[in-house]
PDB file of C-alpha atoms in Angstrom:
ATOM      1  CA  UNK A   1       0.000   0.000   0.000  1.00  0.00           C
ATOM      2  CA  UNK A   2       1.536   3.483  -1.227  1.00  0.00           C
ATOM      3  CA  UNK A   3       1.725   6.013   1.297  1.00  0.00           C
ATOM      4  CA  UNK A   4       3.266   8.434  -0.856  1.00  0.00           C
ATOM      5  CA  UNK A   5       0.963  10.494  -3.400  1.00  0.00           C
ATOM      6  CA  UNK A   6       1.391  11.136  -6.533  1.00  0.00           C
ATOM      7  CA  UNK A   7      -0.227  12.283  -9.729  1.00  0.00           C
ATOM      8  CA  UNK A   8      -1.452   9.392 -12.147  1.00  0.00           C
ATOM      9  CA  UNK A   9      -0.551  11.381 -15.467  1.00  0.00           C
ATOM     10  CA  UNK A  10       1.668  14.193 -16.681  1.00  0.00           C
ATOM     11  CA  UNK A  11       2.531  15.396 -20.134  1.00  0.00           C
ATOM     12  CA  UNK A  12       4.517  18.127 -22.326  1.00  0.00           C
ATOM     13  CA  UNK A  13       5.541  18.315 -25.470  1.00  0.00           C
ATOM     14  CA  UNK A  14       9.191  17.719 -26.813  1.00  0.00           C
ATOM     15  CA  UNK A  15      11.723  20.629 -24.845  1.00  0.00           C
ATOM     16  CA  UNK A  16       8.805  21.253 -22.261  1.00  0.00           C
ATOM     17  CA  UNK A  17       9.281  21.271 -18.639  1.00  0.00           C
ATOM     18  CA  UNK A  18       7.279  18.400 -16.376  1.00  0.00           C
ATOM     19  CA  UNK A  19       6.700  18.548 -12.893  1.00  0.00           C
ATOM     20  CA  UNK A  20       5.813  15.402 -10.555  1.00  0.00           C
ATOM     21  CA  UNK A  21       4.902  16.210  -7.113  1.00  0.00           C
ATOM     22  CA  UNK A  22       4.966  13.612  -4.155  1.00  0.00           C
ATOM     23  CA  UNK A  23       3.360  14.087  -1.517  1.00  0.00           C
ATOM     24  CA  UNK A  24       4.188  12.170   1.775  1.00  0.00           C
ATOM     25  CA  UNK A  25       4.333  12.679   5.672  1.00  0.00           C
ATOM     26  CA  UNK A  26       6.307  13.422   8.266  1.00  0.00           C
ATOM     27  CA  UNK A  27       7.777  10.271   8.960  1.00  0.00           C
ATOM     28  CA  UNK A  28       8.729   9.080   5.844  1.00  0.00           C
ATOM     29  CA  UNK A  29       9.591  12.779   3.493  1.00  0.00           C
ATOM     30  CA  UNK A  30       9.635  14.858   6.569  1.00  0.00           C
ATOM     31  CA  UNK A  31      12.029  12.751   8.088  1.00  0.00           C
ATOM     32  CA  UNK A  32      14.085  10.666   5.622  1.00  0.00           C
ATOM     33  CA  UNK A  33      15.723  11.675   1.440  1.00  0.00           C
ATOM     34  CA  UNK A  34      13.781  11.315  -1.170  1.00  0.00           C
ATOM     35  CA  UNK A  35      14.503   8.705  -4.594  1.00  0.00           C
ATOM     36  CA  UNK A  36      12.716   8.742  -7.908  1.00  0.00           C
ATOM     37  CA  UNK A  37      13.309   5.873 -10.119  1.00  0.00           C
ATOM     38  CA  UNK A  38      12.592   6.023 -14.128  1.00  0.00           C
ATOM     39  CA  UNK A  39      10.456   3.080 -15.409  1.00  0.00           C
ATOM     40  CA  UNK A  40      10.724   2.541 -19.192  1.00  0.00           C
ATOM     41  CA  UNK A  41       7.946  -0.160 -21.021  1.00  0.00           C
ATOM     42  CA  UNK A  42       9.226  -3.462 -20.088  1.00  0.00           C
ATOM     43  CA  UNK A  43      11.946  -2.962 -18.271  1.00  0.00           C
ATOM     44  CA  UNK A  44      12.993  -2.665 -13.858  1.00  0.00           C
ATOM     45  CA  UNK A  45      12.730   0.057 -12.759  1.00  0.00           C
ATOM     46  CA  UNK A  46      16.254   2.460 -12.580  1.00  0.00           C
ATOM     47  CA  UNK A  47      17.474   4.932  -9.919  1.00  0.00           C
ATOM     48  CA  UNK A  48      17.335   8.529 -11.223  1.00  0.00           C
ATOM     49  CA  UNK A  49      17.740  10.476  -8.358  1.00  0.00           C
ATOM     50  CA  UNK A  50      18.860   9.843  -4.738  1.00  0.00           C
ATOM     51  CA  UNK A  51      19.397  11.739  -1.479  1.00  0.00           C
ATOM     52  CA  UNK A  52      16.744  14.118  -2.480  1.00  0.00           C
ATOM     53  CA  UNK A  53      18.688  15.790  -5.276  1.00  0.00           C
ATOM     54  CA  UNK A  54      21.517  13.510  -6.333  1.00  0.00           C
ATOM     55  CA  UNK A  55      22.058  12.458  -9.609  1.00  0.00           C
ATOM     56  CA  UNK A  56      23.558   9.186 -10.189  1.00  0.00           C
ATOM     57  CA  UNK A  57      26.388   8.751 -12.828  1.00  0.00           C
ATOM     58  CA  UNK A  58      24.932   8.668 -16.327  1.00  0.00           C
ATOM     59  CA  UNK A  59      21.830  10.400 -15.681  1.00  0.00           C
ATOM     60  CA  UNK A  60      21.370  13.489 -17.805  1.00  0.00           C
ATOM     61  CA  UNK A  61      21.313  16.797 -16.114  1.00  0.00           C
ATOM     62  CA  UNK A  62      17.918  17.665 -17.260  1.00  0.00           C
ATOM     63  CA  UNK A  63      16.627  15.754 -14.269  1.00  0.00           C
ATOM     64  CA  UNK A  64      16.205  17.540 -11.024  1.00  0.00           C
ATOM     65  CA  UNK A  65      14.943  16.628  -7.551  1.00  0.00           C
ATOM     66  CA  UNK A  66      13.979  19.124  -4.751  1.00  0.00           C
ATOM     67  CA  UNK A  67      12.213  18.529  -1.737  1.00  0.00           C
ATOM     68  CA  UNK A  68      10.455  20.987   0.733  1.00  0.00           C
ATOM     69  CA  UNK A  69       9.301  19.674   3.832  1.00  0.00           C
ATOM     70  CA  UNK A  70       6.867  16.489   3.762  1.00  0.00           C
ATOM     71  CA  UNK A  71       6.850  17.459  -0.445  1.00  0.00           C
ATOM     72  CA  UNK A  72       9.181  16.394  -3.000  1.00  0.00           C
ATOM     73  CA  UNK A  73       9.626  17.124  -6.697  1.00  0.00           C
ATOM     74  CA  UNK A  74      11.035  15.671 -10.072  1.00  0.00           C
ATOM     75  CA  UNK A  75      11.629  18.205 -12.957  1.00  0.00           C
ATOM     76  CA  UNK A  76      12.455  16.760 -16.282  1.00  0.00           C
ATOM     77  CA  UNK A  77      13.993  20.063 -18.284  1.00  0.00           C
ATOM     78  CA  UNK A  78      13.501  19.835 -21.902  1.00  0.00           C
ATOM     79  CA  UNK A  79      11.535  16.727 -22.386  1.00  0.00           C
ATOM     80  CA  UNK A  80      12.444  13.944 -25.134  1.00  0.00           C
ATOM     81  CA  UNK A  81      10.729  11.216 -26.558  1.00  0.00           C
ATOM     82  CA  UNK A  82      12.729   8.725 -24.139  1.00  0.00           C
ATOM     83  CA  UNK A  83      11.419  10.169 -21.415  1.00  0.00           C
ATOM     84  CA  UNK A  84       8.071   8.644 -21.504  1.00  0.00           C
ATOM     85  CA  UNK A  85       8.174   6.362 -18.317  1.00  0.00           C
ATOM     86  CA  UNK A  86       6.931   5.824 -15.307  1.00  0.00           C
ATOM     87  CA  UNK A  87       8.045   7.462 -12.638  1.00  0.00           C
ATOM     88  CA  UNK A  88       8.268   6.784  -8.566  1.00  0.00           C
ATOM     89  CA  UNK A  89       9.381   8.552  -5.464  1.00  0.00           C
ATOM     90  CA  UNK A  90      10.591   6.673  -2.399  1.00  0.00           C
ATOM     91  CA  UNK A  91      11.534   7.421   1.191  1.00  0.00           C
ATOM     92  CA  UNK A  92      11.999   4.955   4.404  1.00  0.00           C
ATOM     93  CA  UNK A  93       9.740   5.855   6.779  1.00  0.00           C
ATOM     94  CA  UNK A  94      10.151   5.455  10.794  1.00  0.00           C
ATOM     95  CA  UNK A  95       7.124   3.789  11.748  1.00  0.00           C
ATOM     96  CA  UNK A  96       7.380   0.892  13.709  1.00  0.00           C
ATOM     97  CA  UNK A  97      10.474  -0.505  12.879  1.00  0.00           C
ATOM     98  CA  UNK A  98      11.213   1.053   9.618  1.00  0.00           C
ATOM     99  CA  UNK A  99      10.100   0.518   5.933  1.00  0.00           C
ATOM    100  CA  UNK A 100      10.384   1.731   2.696  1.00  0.00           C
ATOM    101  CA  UNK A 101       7.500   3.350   1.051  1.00  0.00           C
ATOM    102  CA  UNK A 102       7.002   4.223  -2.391  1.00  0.00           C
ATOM    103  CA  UNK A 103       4.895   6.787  -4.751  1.00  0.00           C
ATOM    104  CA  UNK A 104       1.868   5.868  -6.410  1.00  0.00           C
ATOM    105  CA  UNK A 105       3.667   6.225  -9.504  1.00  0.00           C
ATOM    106  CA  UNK A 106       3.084   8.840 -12.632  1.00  0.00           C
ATOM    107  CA  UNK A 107       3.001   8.302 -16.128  1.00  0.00           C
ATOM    108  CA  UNK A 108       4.886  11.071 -18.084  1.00  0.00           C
ATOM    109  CA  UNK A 109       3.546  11.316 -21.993  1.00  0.00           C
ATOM    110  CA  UNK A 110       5.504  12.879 -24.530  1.00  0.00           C
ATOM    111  CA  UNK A 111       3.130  14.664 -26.746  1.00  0.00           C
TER     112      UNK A 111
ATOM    113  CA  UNK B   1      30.208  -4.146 -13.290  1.00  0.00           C
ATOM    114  CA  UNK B   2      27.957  -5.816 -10.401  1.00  0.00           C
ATOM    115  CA  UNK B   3      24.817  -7.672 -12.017  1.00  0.00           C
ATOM    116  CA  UNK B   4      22.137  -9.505 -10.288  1.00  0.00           C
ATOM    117  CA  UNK B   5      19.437 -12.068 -11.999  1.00  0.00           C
ATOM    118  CA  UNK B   6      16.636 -13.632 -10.101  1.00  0.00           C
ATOM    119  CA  UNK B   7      15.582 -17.332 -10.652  1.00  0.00           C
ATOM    120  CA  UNK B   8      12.688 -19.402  -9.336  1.00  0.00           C
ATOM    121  CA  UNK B   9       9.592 -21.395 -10.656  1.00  0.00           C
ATOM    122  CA  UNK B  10       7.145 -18.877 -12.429  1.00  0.00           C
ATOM    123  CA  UNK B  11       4.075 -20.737 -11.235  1.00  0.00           C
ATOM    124  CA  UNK B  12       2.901 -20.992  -7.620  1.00  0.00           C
ATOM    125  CA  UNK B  13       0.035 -22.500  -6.158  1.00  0.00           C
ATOM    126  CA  UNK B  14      -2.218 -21.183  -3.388  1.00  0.00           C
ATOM    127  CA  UNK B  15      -1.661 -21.442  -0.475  1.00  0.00           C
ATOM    128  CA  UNK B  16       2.031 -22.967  -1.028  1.00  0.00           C
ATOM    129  CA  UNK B  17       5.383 -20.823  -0.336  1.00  0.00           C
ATOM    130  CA  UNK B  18       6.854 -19.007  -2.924  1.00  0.00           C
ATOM    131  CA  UNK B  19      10.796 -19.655  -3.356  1.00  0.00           C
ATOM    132  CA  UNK B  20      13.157 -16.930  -5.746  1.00  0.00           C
ATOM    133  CA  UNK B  21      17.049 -16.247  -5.146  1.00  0.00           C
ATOM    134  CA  UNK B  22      18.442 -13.537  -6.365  1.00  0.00           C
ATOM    135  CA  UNK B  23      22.468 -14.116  -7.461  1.00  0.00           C
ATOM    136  CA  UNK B  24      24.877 -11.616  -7.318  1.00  0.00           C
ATOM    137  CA  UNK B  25      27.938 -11.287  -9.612  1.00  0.00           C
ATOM    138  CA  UNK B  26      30.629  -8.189  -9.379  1.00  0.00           C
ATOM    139  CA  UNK B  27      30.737  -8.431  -5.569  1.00  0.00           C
ATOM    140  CA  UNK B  28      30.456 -10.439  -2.912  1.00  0.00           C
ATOM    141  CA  UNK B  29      27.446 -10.170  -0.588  1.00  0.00           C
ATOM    142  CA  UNK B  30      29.179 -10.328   2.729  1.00  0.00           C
ATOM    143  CA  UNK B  31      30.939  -7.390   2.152  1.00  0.00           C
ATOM    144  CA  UNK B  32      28.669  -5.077   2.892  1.00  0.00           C
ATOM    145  CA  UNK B  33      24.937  -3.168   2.065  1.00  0.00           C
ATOM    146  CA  UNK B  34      21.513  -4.289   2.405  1.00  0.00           C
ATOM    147  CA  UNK B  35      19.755  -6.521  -0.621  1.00  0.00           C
ATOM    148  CA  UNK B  36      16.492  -6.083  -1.214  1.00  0.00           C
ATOM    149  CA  UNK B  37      13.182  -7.271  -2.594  1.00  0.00           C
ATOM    150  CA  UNK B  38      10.591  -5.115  -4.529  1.00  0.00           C
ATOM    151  CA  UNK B  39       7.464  -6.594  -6.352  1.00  0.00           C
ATOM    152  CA  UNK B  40       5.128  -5.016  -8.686  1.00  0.00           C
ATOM    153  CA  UNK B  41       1.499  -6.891  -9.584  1.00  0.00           C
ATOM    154  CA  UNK B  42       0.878  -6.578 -13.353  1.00  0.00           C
ATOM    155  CA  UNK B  43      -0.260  -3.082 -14.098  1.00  0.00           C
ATOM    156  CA  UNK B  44       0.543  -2.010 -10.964  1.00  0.00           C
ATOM    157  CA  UNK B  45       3.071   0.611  -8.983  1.00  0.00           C
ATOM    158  CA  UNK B  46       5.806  -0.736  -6.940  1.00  0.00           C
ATOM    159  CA  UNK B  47       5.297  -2.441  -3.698  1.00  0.00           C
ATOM    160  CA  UNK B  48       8.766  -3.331  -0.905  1.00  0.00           C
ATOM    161  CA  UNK B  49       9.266  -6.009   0.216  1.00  0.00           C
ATOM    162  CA  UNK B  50      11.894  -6.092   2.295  1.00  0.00           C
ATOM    163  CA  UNK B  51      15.721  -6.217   2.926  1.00  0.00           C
ATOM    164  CA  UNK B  52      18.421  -7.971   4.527  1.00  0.00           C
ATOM    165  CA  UNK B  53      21.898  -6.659   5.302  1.00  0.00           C
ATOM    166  CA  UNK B  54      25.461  -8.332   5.144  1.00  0.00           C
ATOM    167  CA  UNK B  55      25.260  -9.520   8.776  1.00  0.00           C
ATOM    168  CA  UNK B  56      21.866 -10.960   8.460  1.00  0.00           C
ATOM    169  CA  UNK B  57      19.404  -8.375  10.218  1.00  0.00           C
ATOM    170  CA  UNK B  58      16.491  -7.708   7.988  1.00  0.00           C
ATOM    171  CA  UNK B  59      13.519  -5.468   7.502  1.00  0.00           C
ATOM    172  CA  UNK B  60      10.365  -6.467   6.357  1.00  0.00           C
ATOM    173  CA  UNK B  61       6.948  -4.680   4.826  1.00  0.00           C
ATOM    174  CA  UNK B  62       4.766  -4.539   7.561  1.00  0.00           C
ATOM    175  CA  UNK B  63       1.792  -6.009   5.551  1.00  0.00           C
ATOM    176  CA  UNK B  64       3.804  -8.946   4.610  1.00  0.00           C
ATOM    177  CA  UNK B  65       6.400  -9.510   7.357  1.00  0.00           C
ATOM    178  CA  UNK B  66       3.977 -12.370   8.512  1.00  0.00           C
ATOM    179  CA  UNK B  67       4.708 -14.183   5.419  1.00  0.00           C
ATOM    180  CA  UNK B  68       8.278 -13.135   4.886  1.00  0.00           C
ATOM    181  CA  UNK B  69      11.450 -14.040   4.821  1.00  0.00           C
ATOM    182  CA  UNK B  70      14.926 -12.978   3.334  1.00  0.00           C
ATOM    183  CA  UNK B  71      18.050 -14.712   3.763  1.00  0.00           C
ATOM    184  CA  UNK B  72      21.644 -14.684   2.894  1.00  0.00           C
ATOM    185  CA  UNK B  73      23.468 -17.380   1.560  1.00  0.00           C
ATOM    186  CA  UNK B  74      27.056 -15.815   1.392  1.00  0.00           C
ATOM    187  CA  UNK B  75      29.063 -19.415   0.120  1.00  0.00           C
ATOM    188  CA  UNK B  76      27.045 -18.869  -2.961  1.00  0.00           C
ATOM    189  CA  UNK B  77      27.068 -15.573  -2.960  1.00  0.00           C
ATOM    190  CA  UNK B  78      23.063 -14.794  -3.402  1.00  0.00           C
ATOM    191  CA  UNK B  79      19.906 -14.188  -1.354  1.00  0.00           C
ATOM    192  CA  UNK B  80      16.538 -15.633  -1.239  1.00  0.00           C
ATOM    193  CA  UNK B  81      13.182 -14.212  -0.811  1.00  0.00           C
ATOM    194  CA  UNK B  82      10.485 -16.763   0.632  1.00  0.00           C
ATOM    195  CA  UNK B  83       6.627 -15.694   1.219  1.00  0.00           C
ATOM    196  CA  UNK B  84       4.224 -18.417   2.278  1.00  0.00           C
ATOM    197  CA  UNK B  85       1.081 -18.692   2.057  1.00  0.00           C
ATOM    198  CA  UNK B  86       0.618 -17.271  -1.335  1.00  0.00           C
ATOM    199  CA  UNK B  87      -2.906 -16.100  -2.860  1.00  0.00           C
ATOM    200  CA  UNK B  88      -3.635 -14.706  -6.224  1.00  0.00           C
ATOM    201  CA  UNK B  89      -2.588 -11.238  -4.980  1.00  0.00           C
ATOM    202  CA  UNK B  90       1.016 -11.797  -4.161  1.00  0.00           C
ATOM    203  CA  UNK B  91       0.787 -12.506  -8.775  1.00  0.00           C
ATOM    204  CA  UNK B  92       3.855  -9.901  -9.449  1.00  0.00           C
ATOM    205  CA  UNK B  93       7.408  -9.485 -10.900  1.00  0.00           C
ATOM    206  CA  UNK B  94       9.657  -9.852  -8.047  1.00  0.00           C
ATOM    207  CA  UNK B  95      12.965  -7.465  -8.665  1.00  0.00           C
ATOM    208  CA  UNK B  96      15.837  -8.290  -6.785  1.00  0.00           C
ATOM    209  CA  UNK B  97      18.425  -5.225  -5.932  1.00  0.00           C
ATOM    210  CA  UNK B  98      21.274  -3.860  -3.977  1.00  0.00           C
ATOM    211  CA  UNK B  99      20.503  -1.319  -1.299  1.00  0.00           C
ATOM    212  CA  UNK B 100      22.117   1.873  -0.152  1.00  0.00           C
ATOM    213  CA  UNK B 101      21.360   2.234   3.517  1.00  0.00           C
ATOM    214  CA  UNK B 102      22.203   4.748   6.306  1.00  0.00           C
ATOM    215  CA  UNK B 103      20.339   5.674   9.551  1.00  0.00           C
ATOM    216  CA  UNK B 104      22.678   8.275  10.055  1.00  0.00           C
ATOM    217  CA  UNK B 105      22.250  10.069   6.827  1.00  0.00           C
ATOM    218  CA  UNK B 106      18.732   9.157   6.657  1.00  0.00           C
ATOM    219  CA  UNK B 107      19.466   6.943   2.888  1.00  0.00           C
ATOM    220  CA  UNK B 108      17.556   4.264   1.627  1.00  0.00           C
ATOM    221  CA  UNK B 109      17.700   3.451  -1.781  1.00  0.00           C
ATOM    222  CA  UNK B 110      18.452   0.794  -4.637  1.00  0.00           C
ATOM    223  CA  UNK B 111      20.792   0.862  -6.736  1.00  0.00           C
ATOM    224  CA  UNK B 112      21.655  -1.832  -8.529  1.00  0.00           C
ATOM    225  CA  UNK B 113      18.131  -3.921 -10.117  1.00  0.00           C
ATOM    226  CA  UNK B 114      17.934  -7.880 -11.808  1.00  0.00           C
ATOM    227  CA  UNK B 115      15.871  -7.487 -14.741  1.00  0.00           C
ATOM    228  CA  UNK B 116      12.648  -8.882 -12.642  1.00  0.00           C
ATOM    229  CA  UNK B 117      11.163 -12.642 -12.595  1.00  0.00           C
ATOM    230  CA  UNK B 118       7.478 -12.933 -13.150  1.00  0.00           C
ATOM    231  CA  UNK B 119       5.588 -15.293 -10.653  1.00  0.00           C
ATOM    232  CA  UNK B 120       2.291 -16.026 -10.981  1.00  0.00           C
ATOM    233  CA  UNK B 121      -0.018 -17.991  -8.301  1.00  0.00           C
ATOM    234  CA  UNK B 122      -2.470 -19.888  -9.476  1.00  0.00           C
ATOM    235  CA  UNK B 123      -4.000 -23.591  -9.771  1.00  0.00           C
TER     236      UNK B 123
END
């Protein structure tokens, strides 16, 4: 069961800015980083940001990870075909003895 | 470059346990970090399952930890995800990975993904 919100669907056209909020609490984004993985068709799923804002090696600079508070937020600058995915946030959350939650997941369409 | 592939039967009765090892190549397991187990139904988001570090502590979902458990086997350098009890709804591609883990700096994260094993329960 998700415990982190996000929207179902976002879209832009080639070169376009997109924006996925995730929405969570304060024991999981409040308290802990914040990790979006990149889901292509088909495929598992691949770590695109960690630490809240950390790009791993290989991952073009036109993705960008913020977070404010119990919020956090993807930006994919200058949108390309390839970029149509899935896309989740994920935090650990304190609770009981600890877990890892993850995002509802969003779909990002290239238009 | 570290890889990891799961294996395991791709059927699964009800009510029956359901068996996958995930092995490692490009480092050894006893070294260090947490491995991990995340599932995803078909058509569905991503779901944890849990994770178990080099010295054998583990963490577990709290809506499966009943049903759960994740083990080490460090001679063949690989770990194992078993969940009893199966029912229709536990139908998913189980992913194997390596996690990146710190209480201190508040990190938990995967890294490192097998390409997925699809396990279906069913008569």
């Amino acid at each position: 069961q998700s415990v982190l919100t996000q929207p179902p669907s976002a879209s832009g056209t080639p070169g376009q800015r997109v924006t996925i909020s995730c929405s969570g609490s304060n024991s999981n984004i409040g308290s802990n980083t914040v990790n979006w993985y990149q889901q292509l068709p088909g495929t598992a799923p691949k770590l695109l940001i960690s630490s809240n804002d950390q790009r791993p090696s290989g991952v073009p600079d036109r993705f960008s990870g913020s977070k404010s508070g119990t919020s956090a937020s993807l930006a994919i600058s200058g949108l390309q075909s390839e970029d149509e995915a899935d896309y989740y946030c994920a935090a650990w959350d304190d609770r009981l003895n600890g877990f890892c939650v993850f995002g509802t997941g969003t779909k990002v369409t290239v238009l | 470059q570290m890889q990891l592939q799961e294996s395991g039967p791709g059927l699964v009765k009800p009510s029956e346990t359901l068996s996958l090892t995930c092995g490692v190549s490009g480092y050894s397991i006893s070294n260090a970090y947490h491995w991990g187990w995340v599932r995803q139904p078909p058509g569905k988001g991503l779901e944890w399952v849990g994770s178990v570090y080099h010295t054998g502590s583990t963490y577990y979902s709290p809506s499966l930890k009943s049903r759960v458990t994740i083990s080490l086997d460090t001679s063949k350098n690989n770990f194992s995800l078993k969940l009893s009890s199966v029912t229709a709804a536990d139908t998913a591609v189980y992913y194997c990975a390596r996690v990146i883990h710190s209480s201190a700096w508040k990190l938990y994260y995967f890294d490192y993904w097998g390409q997925g094993i699809l396990v279906t329960v069913s008569s």
